[in-house]
C-alpha positions as a Python dict, from the first residue, in 0.01 Angstrom:
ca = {
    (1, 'X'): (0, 0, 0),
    (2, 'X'): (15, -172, -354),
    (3, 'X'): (349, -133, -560),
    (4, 'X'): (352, 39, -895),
    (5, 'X'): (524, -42, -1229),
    (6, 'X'): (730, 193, -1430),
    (7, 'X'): (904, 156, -1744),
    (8, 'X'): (917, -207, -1668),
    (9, 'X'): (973, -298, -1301),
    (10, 'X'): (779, -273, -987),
    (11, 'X'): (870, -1, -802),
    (12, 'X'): (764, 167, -433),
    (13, 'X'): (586, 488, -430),
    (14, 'X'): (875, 688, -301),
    (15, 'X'): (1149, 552, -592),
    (16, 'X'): (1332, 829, -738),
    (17, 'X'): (1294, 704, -1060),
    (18, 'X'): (944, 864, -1079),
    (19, 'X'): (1102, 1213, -1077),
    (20, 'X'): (1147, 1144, -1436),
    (21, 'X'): (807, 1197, -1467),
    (22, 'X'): (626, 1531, -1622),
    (23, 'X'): (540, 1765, -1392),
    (24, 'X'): (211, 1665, -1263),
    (25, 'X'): (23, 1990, -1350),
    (26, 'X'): (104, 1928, -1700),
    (27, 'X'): (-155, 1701, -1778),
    (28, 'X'): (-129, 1615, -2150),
    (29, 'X'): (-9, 1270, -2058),
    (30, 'X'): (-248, 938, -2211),
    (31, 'X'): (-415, 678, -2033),
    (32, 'X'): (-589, 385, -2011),
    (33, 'X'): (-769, 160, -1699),
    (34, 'X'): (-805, -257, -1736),
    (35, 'X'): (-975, -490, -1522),
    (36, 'X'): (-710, -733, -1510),
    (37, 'X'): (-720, -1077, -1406),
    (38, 'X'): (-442, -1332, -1353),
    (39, 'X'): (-183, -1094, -1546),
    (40, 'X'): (-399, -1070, -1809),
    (41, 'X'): (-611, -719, -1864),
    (42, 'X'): (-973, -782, -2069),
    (43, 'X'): (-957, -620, -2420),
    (44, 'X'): (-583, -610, -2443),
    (45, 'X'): (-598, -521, -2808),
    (46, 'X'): (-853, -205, -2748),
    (47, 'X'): (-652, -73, -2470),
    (48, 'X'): (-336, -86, -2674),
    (49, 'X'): (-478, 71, -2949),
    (50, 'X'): (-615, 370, -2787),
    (51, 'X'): (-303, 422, -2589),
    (52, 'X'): (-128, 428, -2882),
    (53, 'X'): (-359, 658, -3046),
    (54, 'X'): (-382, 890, -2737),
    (55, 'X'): (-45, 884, -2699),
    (56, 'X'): (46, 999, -3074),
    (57, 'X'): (-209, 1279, -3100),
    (58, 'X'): (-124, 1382, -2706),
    (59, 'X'): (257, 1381, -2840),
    (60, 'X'): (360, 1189, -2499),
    (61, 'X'): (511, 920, -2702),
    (62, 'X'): (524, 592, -2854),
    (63, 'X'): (343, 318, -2698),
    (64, 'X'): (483, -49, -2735),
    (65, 'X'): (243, -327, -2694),
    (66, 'X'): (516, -561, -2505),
    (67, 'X'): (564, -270, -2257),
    (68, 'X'): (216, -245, -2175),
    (69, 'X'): (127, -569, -2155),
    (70, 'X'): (420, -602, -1892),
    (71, 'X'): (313, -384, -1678),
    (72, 'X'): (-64, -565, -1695),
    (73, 'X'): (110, -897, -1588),
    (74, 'X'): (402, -807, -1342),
    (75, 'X'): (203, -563, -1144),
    (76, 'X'): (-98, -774, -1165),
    (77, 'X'): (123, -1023, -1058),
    (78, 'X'): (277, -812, -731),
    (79, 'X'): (-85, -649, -671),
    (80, 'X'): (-328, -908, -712),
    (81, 'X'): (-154, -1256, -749),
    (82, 'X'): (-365, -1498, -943),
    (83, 'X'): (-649, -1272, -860),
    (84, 'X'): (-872, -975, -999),
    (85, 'X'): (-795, -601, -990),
    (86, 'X'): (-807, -263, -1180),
    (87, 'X'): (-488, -109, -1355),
    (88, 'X'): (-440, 236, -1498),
    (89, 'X'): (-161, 277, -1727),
    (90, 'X'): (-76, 623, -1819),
    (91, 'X'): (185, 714, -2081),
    (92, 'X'): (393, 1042, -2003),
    (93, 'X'): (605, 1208, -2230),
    (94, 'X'): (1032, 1175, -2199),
    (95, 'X'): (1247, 1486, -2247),
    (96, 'X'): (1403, 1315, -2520),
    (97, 'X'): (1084, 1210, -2693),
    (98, 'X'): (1074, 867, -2843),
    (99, 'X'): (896, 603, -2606),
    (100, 'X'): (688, 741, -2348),
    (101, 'X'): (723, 689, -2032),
    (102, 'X'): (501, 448, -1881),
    (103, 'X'): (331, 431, -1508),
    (104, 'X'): (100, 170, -1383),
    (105, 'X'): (-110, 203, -1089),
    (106, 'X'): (-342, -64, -926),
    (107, 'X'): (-660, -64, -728),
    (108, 'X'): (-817, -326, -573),
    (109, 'X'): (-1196, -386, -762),
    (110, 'X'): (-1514, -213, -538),
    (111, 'X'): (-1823, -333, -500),
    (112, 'X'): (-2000, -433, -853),
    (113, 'X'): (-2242, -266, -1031),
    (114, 'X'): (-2539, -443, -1164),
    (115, 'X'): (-2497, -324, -1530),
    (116, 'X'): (-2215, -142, -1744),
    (117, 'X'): (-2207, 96, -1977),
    (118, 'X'): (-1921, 174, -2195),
    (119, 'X'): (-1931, 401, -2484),
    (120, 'X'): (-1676, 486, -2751),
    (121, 'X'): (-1619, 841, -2935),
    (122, 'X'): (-1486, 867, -3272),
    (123, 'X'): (-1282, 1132, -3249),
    (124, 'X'): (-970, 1189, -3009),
    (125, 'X'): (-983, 1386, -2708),
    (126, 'X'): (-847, 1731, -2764),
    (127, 'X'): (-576, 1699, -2438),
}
């Protein structure tokens, strides 16, 4: 089973640590899902910014680009090597506020589609 990263190391499913983590029927927690290659996640600078912006109106916390960009190279790193994958990185809130807490999950890439489609709203997802 792939490792995951939280709040800057790789951890095992079962770590405690993750009990710091909202309760999972509270859902107003942020998100965002790179195909990542080599460490390095396509669009870096699109994913950061809607994290951030998810996570501000979402009120799960601030986002810092060094943290996610961590977690798109160490777990890509322990998940993937010098290969290809997929990593969600979702942003939960603290009890303290301040920097949100942030989980990142892997998943090995499926079979390819023969065309994408991506689209972008202008307005922010009510939560």
């Amino acid at each position: 089973m792939l490792p995951l990263w939280f709040d800057g190391r790789i951890v095992e499913r079962d770590d405690p640590c993750l009990a710091a983590l909202t309760d999972p029927t509270e859902r107003s927690i942020g998100c965002t899902t790179a195909r990542v290659r080599g460490g390095r996640a396509r669009h870096e600078a699109a994913h950061y910014a809607r994290l951030a912006r998810d996570a501000t109106t979402l009120d799960t916390g601030l986002i810092v680009e060094d943290g996610l960009s961590a977690a798109w190279t160490e777990l890509g790193a322990a998940a993937f090597g010098d290969g290809k994958g997929i990593i969600r990185v979702e942003a939960h809130p603290r009890e303290s506020g301040g920097l949100a807490h942030l989980l990142g999950t892997p998943r090995e890439i499926g079979l390819e589609p023969e065309t994408w489609k991506a689209a972008r709203c202008p307005t922010a997802h009510p939560g």
